[in-house]
Coordinates of C-alpha atoms and ligand atoms in Angstrom, one line a residue:
M1 CA 38.5 4.7 7.0
T2 CA 39.5 1.4 5.4
L3 CA 42.6 0.8 3.3
K4 CA 40.3 0.6 0.3
T5 CA 39.1 4.2 0.9
L6 CA 42.7 5.2 1.7
S7 CA 43.9 3.9 -1.6
A8 CA 41.9 6.6 -3.3
V9 CA 44.0 9.1 -1.5
S10 CA 47.5 9.9 -2.8
G11 CA 49.9 7.0 -2.3
M12 CA 52.6 9.2 -0.8
A13 CA 50.2 10.5 1.8
I14 CA 49.4 7.1 3.2
V15 CA 53.1 6.1 3.6
A16 CA 53.8 9.4 5.4
S17 CA 50.8 9.0 7.6
T18 CA 52.0 5.7 9.0
A19 CA 54.8 7.5 10.7
A20 CA 52.8 10.4 11.8
L21 CA 50.1 8.3 13.5
A22 CA 52.9 6.4 15.2
E23 CA 50.9 3.5 16.6
P24 CA 50.6 0.9 13.9
Q25 CA 49.5 -2.5 15.1
A26 CA 49.9 -5.8 13.4
E27 CA 49.0 -9.3 14.4
V28 CA 50.9 -11.4 11.9
L29 CA 50.1 -15.1 11.2
H30 CA 53.1 -17.0 9.7
Y31 CA 54.8 -20.3 9.8
W32 CA 58.4 -19.3 10.1
T33 CA 59.4 -21.2 13.2
S34 CA 62.7 -23.0 12.3
G35 CA 66.1 -21.6 13.3
G36 CA 66.8 -19.8 10.0
E37 CA 63.2 -18.7 9.6
A38 CA 62.9 -17.3 13.1
K39 CA 66.0 -15.2 12.5
S40 CA 64.5 -14.0 9.2
V41 CA 61.1 -13.0 10.7
A42 CA 62.9 -11.2 13.6
V43 CA 64.3 -8.8 11.0
L44 CA 60.8 -7.8 10.1
Q45 CA 59.7 -7.5 13.7
E46 CA 62.7 -5.2 14.4
E47 CA 62.0 -3.0 11.4
F48 CA 58.3 -2.9 12.3
A49 CA 59.2 -1.7 15.8
A50 CA 61.7 0.8 14.5
G51 CA 58.8 2.2 12.4
G52 CA 56.8 2.7 15.5
G53 CA 54.7 -0.4 15.3
T54 CA 53.6 -3.0 17.8
W55 CA 53.9 -6.5 16.4
T56 CA 51.8 -9.4 17.8
D57 CA 53.3 -12.6 16.7
M58 CA 51.1 -15.5 15.7
P59 CA 53.5 -18.3 14.6
V60 CA 51.9 -21.6 13.6
A61 CA 54.5 -24.3 13.4
G62 CA 54.5 -26.7 10.5
G63 CA 56.7 -26.6 7.4
G64 CA 55.0 -25.7 4.1
G65 CA 52.2 -23.9 6.0
D66 CA 49.4 -26.4 6.0
A67 CA 48.8 -25.9 9.7
A68 CA 49.0 -22.2 9.3
G69 CA 46.4 -22.3 6.5
T70 CA 44.0 -24.2 8.7
A71 CA 44.5 -21.8 11.6
L72 CA 44.0 -18.8 9.3
R73 CA 40.7 -20.3 7.9
A74 CA 39.4 -20.8 11.4
R75 CA 40.2 -17.2 12.4
V76 CA 38.6 -15.7 9.3
L77 CA 35.5 -17.9 9.7
A78 CA 35.2 -16.8 13.3
G79 CA 35.2 -13.2 12.1
N80 CA 38.5 -12.6 13.8
A81 CA 41.0 -12.3 10.9
P82 CA 44.6 -11.4 11.7
T83 CA 45.8 -8.1 10.3
A84 CA 48.3 -9.9 8.1
A85 CA 49.0 -13.5 7.1
Q86 CA 51.7 -15.3 5.1
I87 CA 49.9 -16.6 2.1
K88 CA 50.9 -17.0 -1.5
G89 CA 50.2 -17.9 -5.1
P90 CA 46.6 -18.7 -6.1
A91 CA 45.6 -18.9 -2.5
I92 CA 45.8 -15.0 -2.5
Q93 CA 43.2 -15.0 -5.3
E94 CA 41.0 -17.5 -3.4
W95 CA 41.0 -15.3 -0.3
F96 CA 40.3 -12.2 -2.4
E97 CA 37.3 -13.9 -4.0
E98 CA 35.9 -14.4 -0.5
G99 CA 36.0 -10.6 -0.1
V100 CA 38.1 -10.6 3.0
L101 CA 41.4 -9.0 1.7
A102 CA 42.4 -5.4 2.2
D103 CA 43.5 -3.3 -0.8
I104 CA 47.2 -2.2 -0.4
S105 CA 47.4 -0.4 -3.7
A106 CA 48.2 2.9 -2.1
V107 CA 51.5 1.6 -0.7
A108 CA 52.2 -0.4 -3.9
E109 CA 51.7 2.7 -6.0
A110 CA 53.7 5.0 -3.7
Q111 CA 56.6 2.5 -3.8
N112 CA 56.3 1.8 -7.5
W113 CA 56.0 -1.9 -7.1
A114 CA 55.1 -2.3 -10.8
E115 CA 58.5 -1.0 -11.7
V116 CA 60.7 -2.9 -9.2
L117 CA 59.1 -6.3 -9.3
P118 CA 59.4 -8.8 -12.1
E119 CA 56.1 -8.9 -14.1
A120 CA 55.3 -12.6 -13.4
I121 CA 55.7 -12.0 -9.6
A122 CA 53.7 -8.8 -9.6
A123 CA 50.9 -10.7 -11.3
H124 CA 50.6 -13.0 -8.2
M125 CA 50.2 -9.9 -6.0
Q126 CA 47.4 -8.4 -8.0
C127 CA 43.7 -9.2 -7.7
D128 CA 41.2 -7.7 -10.1
G129 CA 43.5 -4.7 -10.9
T130 CA 44.3 -3.9 -7.3
W131 CA 47.4 -4.9 -5.2
C132 CA 46.3 -7.5 -2.6
A133 CA 49.6 -8.9 -1.3
A134 CA 53.2 -7.8 -0.7
P135 CA 56.0 -10.1 -1.9
V136 CA 58.9 -11.0 0.3
N137 CA 61.4 -13.1 -1.6
V138 CA 62.0 -15.6 -4.3
H139 CA 62.7 -19.1 -3.0
R140 CA 63.9 -21.8 -5.5
V141 CA 62.5 -25.2 -4.8
D142 CA 64.5 -27.5 -7.1
W143 CA 67.8 -27.7 -5.1
I144 CA 70.0 -30.5 -3.9
W145 CA 72.0 -29.8 -0.7
A146 CA 74.9 -31.9 0.3
N147 CA 77.4 -32.4 3.1
A148 CA 80.8 -31.5 1.3
E149 CA 82.9 -33.7 3.6
V150 CA 80.7 -36.8 3.1
L151 CA 80.8 -36.4 -0.6
A152 CA 84.6 -36.0 -0.7
A153 CA 85.2 -38.9 1.7
N154 CA 83.2 -41.2 -0.6
G155 CA 84.7 -39.9 -3.9
L156 CA 81.4 -38.3 -5.0
E157 CA 80.5 -35.1 -6.8
M158 CA 77.2 -33.3 -7.0
P159 CA 74.9 -35.4 -9.3
T160 CA 73.8 -33.7 -12.5
T161 CA 71.5 -36.5 -13.7
W162 CA 69.1 -38.7 -11.8
D163 CA 71.2 -41.7 -12.8
E164 CA 74.2 -40.1 -11.2
F165 CA 72.1 -39.4 -8.1
N166 CA 71.0 -43.0 -7.9
A167 CA 74.6 -44.3 -8.4
A168 CA 75.9 -41.9 -5.7
A169 CA 73.1 -43.0 -3.4
E170 CA 74.1 -46.7 -3.9
T171 CA 77.7 -45.9 -3.0
L172 CA 76.6 -44.1 0.1
L173 CA 74.3 -46.9 1.2
A174 CA 77.2 -49.3 0.8
A175 CA 79.3 -47.0 3.0
G176 CA 76.5 -47.0 5.7
I177 CA 75.5 -43.4 5.1
I178 CA 71.9 -42.3 4.6
P179 CA 71.8 -41.1 1.0
L180 CA 68.7 -38.8 1.3
A181 CA 67.6 -36.9 4.4
H182 CA 63.9 -36.7 4.1
G183 CA 60.9 -36.0 6.3
G184 CA 57.8 -38.0 5.5
Q185 CA 55.3 -35.2 5.5
A186 CA 53.0 -34.8 2.5
W187 CA 54.5 -31.4 1.5
Q188 CA 58.0 -32.7 1.6
D189 CA 57.1 -35.7 -0.5
A190 CA 55.6 -33.2 -3.0
T191 CA 58.7 -31.1 -2.9
V192 CA 60.9 -34.1 -3.9
F193 CA 58.3 -35.2 -6.5
E194 CA 58.1 -31.9 -8.3
A195 CA 61.9 -31.7 -8.5
V196 CA 62.0 -35.2 -10.0
A197 CA 59.1 -34.3 -12.3
L198 CA 60.9 -31.2 -13.6
G199 CA 64.0 -33.3 -14.4
I200 CA 62.2 -36.1 -16.2
L201 CA 59.3 -34.3 -17.9
G202 CA 61.3 -31.2 -18.8
A203 CA 60.1 -27.6 -18.4
E204 CA 57.3 -27.9 -21.0
G205 CA 56.1 -31.2 -19.6
F206 CA 56.1 -29.8 -16.1
R207 CA 54.0 -26.8 -17.3
K208 CA 51.6 -29.0 -19.1
A209 CA 51.2 -31.4 -16.1
F210 CA 51.2 -29.1 -13.1
V211 CA 50.1 -25.7 -14.5
E212 CA 47.7 -26.7 -17.2
L213 CA 46.7 -30.1 -15.8
D214 CA 46.9 -31.7 -19.3
M215 CA 45.6 -35.2 -19.0
D216 CA 47.9 -36.6 -21.7
T217 CA 51.0 -35.4 -19.8
L218 CA 49.6 -36.5 -16.5
T219 CA 49.1 -40.1 -17.8
S220 CA 52.2 -40.2 -20.0
E221 CA 55.0 -42.8 -19.9
E222 CA 57.3 -40.0 -18.6
M223 CA 55.0 -39.6 -15.6
V224 CA 55.3 -43.3 -15.0
A225 CA 59.1 -42.8 -15.0
V226 CA 58.7 -40.0 -12.4
F227 CA 56.9 -42.4 -10.1
D228 CA 59.6 -45.0 -10.8
Q229 CA 62.3 -42.6 -9.7
M230 CA 60.2 -41.8 -6.5
R231 CA 60.1 -45.5 -5.8
T232 CA 63.9 -45.7 -6.2
M233 CA 64.3 -42.8 -3.9
R234 CA 62.1 -44.4 -1.2
G235 CA 65.0 -46.9 -0.9
F236 CA 67.4 -44.0 -0.1
V237 CA 65.7 -42.7 3.0
D238 CA 66.2 -44.0 6.5
S239 CA 63.5 -46.0 8.3
N240 CA 62.7 -43.1 10.7
F241 CA 61.7 -40.7 8.0
S242 CA 58.0 -40.6 8.7
G243 CA 56.8 -37.3 10.1
R244 CA 60.2 -35.8 10.4
D245 CA 60.4 -32.0 10.1
W246 CA 62.3 -30.6 7.2
N247 CA 64.8 -28.7 9.3
L248 CA 65.7 -31.9 11.2
A249 CA 66.4 -33.5 7.8
T250 CA 68.7 -30.5 7.0
A251 CA 70.4 -31.1 10.4
M252 CA 71.1 -34.7 9.3
V253 CA 73.0 -33.4 6.3
M254 CA 74.8 -30.8 8.5
N255 CA 76.1 -33.4 10.9
G256 CA 77.0 -36.0 8.2
E257 CA 74.4 -38.6 9.1
A258 CA 73.0 -38.1 5.6
A259 CA 74.6 -36.9 2.4
F260 CA 71.8 -35.1 0.4
Q261 CA 68.5 -33.3 0.9
I262 CA 66.2 -32.2 -1.8
M263 CA 64.5 -29.0 -0.5
G264 CA 63.9 -25.4 -1.3
D265 CA 66.5 -22.9 -0.3
W266 CA 65.0 -22.2 3.1
A267 CA 67.3 -25.2 3.9
K268 CA 70.2 -22.8 3.2
G269 CA 68.8 -20.5 5.9
E270 CA 69.3 -23.4 8.3
F271 CA 72.8 -24.1 7.2
I272 CA 73.6 -20.4 7.5
A273 CA 72.0 -20.0 10.9
A274 CA 74.2 -22.9 12.1
G275 CA 77.3 -21.1 10.9
K276 CA 77.9 -23.4 7.9
V277 CA 79.7 -22.0 4.9
P278 CA 78.4 -22.7 1.3
G279 CA 81.1 -24.3 -0.9
E280 CA 83.0 -25.5 2.2
D281 CA 80.7 -27.2 4.6
F282 CA 77.7 -27.7 2.3
L283 CA 77.2 -27.7 -1.4
C284 CA 74.2 -26.5 -3.5
L285 CA 73.2 -27.4 -7.0
S286 CA 69.9 -27.4 -8.9
T287 CA 68.3 -30.8 -9.2
P288 CA 69.0 -32.6 -12.5
G289 CA 67.2 -31.1 -15.5
E290 CA 66.5 -27.7 -17.0
G291 CA 64.3 -25.1 -15.4
F292 CA 63.6 -23.2 -12.2
L293 CA 60.7 -23.7 -9.8
Y294 CA 59.9 -20.5 -8.0
N295 CA 58.1 -20.1 -4.7
V296 CA 57.4 -16.5 -3.7
D297 CA 56.5 -15.8 -0.1
S298 CA 54.1 -12.9 0.5
F299 CA 51.9 -11.3 3.0
A300 CA 48.2 -10.5 2.4
M301 CA 46.3 -8.1 4.6
F302 CA 42.8 -8.8 5.8
E303 CA 39.9 -6.3 6.1
V304 CA 40.0 -5.2 9.8
D305 CA 38.6 -2.4 11.8
G306 CA 40.7 0.2 13.5
Q307 CA 43.0 2.9 12.2
D308 CA 45.9 1.5 14.2
K309 CA 45.6 -1.9 12.4
Q310 CA 45.2 -0.4 9.0
D311 CA 48.3 1.7 9.6
G312 CA 50.0 -1.4 10.7
Q313 CA 49.1 -3.1 7.4
A314 CA 50.4 -0.1 5.4
L315 CA 53.7 -0.1 7.4
L316 CA 54.1 -3.8 7.0
A317 CA 53.5 -3.7 3.2
E318 CA 55.9 -0.8 2.9
L319 CA 58.7 -2.5 4.9
V320 CA 58.6 -5.9 3.2
V321 CA 59.2 -4.5 -0.2
G322 CA 61.7 -2.0 1.1
E323 CA 65.3 -2.4 0.0
S324 CA 66.9 -2.8 3.4
F325 CA 64.5 -5.5 4.5
Q326 CA 64.8 -7.3 1.1
E327 CA 68.5 -7.6 1.6
V328 CA 68.8 -8.5 5.3
F329 CA 65.7 -10.8 5.4
N330 CA 66.8 -12.8 2.3
L331 CA 70.4 -13.2 3.6
N332 CA 68.9 -15.1 6.5
K333 CA 66.1 -16.8 4.7
G334 CA 68.1 -18.5 2.0
S335 CA 66.1 -16.9 -0.8
I336 CA 66.9 -14.0 -3.1
P337 CA 65.3 -10.5 -3.1
V338 CA 62.1 -10.2 -5.1
R339 CA 63.1 -6.7 -6.2
T340 CA 65.3 -6.5 -9.3
D341 CA 67.2 -3.5 -8.0
V342 CA 68.7 -4.9 -4.8
S343 CA 72.4 -5.8 -5.2
L344 CA 73.5 -9.4 -4.6
D345 CA 77.0 -8.3 -3.6
N346 CA 76.6 -9.5 0.0
F347 CA 74.9 -12.8 -1.1
D348 CA 76.6 -16.2 -1.4
S349 CA 77.4 -18.4 -4.4
C350 CA 74.1 -20.4 -4.1
A351 CA 72.1 -17.1 -4.2
A352 CA 74.2 -16.0 -7.2
L353 CA 73.4 -19.3 -9.0
S354 CA 69.7 -18.9 -8.2
S355 CA 69.6 -15.4 -9.6
A356 CA 71.5 -16.3 -12.8
D357 CA 69.4 -19.4 -13.3
M358 CA 66.2 -17.5 -12.7
A359 CA 67.2 -14.9 -15.3
A360 CA 68.2 -17.6 -17.8
S361 CA 65.0 -19.6 -17.2
N362 CA 62.9 -16.5 -17.7
E363 CA 64.5 -16.0 -21.1
S364 CA 64.1 -19.6 -22.2
G365 CA 60.5 -20.0 -20.9
S366 CA 61.5 -22.6 -18.2
L367 CA 60.8 -20.3 -15.2
L368 CA 57.9 -22.2 -13.6
P369 CA 55.7 -21.9 -10.5
S370 CA 56.1 -24.6 -7.8
Y371 CA 53.0 -26.7 -7.5
A372 CA 54.2 -28.2 -4.2
H373 CA 54.5 -24.8 -2.6
G374 CA 51.2 -23.4 -3.7
M375 CA 52.3 -21.2 -6.6
A376 CA 50.9 -23.1 -9.6
L377 CA 47.5 -24.5 -8.7
R378 CA 44.5 -23.8 -6.5
G379 CA 44.3 -25.8 -3.3
A380 CA 42.0 -28.6 -4.4
Q381 CA 44.1 -29.5 -7.4
A382 CA 47.4 -29.2 -5.7
G383 CA 46.0 -31.3 -2.8
A384 CA 44.8 -34.0 -5.3
I385 CA 48.3 -34.4 -6.7
T386 CA 50.0 -34.4 -3.3
D387 CA 47.6 -37.1 -1.9
T388 CA 48.6 -39.3 -4.8
V389 CA 52.3 -38.7 -4.4
T390 CA 52.2 -39.4 -0.7
A391 CA 50.0 -42.5 -1.1
H392 CA 52.5 -43.9 -3.6
F393 CA 55.6 -43.0 -1.6
N394 CA 54.2 -44.7 1.5
S395 CA 53.0 -47.9 0.0
D396 CA 54.1 -50.4 -2.6
M397 CA 51.7 -49.0 -5.2
S398 CA 53.0 -49.4 -8.8
S399 CA 53.9 -46.4 -10.9
A400 CA 51.1 -47.3 -13.3
D401 CA 48.5 -47.3 -10.5
A402 CA 49.9 -44.0 -9.2
V403 CA 49.4 -42.4 -12.6
Q404 CA 45.8 -43.7 -12.8
M405 CA 45.2 -42.4 -9.2
L406 CA 46.6 -39.1 -10.3
A407 CA 44.4 -38.8 -13.3
D408 CA 41.3 -39.7 -11.2
A409 CA 42.2 -37.4 -8.4
I410 CA 42.6 -34.5 -10.7
A411 CA 39.4 -35.2 -12.6
N412 CA 37.5 -35.4 -9.3
S413 CA 39.0 -32.1 -8.1
L414 CA 37.9 -30.0 -11.0
Ligands
GAL1 C1 57.7 -22.9 2.1 C2 57.8 -21.4 2.4 C3 59.1 -21.1 3.0 C4 59.4 -22.0 4.1 C5 59.1 -23.4 3.9 C6 59.2 -24.3 5.1 O1 56.4 -23.2 1.5 O2 57.6 -20.7 1.2 O3 59.1 -19.7 3.3 O4 58.7 -21.5 5.2 O5 57.8 -23.6 3.3 O6 58.1 -24.0 6.0

């Protein structure tokens, strides 16, 4: 019996049956391999084992998940899909359209996901009226992280405008400190770019450009200014930035070699895993500008044969949305719980800021999906933007040429 057939059965029955059958299996493909990420995924492995399951780990190193995406595609094409994989955003719908995802509606209904998840997030997890993915967390992308001691020693505060950021960076350069810890990988370039774009275009401009792909916005003077700021920031990274992993860039901020990093709050997971304290050792603030770029990790299950695997999928889906996992995992991961009913009492000040800003952005219409982390666009369009961003960042291309390349790349990808 497949999960699809099972979903016709009462939701409660399937959750109970996972314990009764007692041998759930799951081979889980994910890209959580850094220090903080490994600690986080270990929480899930422990809960899975405690639920009677056997976990087969398939980690594919590579921040942002590009390598994991390639490995997943190869597995599915070879007819050997993993039981579960870390995929998110529109990619969930793309996999669903290929007819390879399992239906986890039975668990979702039994656990009342529709009630405990924010509507916008629930929508990402639903395919054609069924539940096709289980959400794990809410990561915020538009963050600046800083070494508290380095800022204090140089008489600097967290920047609240891009001009302040540039001025602080000049001061740091003069003091012989690397202003911006950055890893030259396409997805990291895209992460910085979308934070800059949110600040300069504003929330509405960001939505028009990176959700609606509005050509007027993509080719506007403001977009030229976004690339100008990227060019300025190219001058704030060290000469060894190419290819550097994001967690090594975080380590540069931790050890005071660099002052700032612009990265999603999985970076906080690294600081925490290293025993650093927010507000004391490191500082967090949203990047200059209004709005909130969200990035929701999730697991989708693939159609697989075998009751043990299907039970593993049900157990996994049940655990990740469970309250205990939501708290412990997110404390390690740097994100906040995706459920609205999990208390933040044990979370730090950065998480409290994230939660408050998310609620306020939701009210004001500036809660936006991250394009750089696969929440806003399908792969072809997101890839077209990132190719342009990286080509510009790694050359002396003018901002005007970058905007032209952006428009052409988007047009060709549609
Ligand atoms: C993000 C993902 C995070 C984290 C990060 C670095 O796209 O959502 O969970 O893994 O990449 O790999």
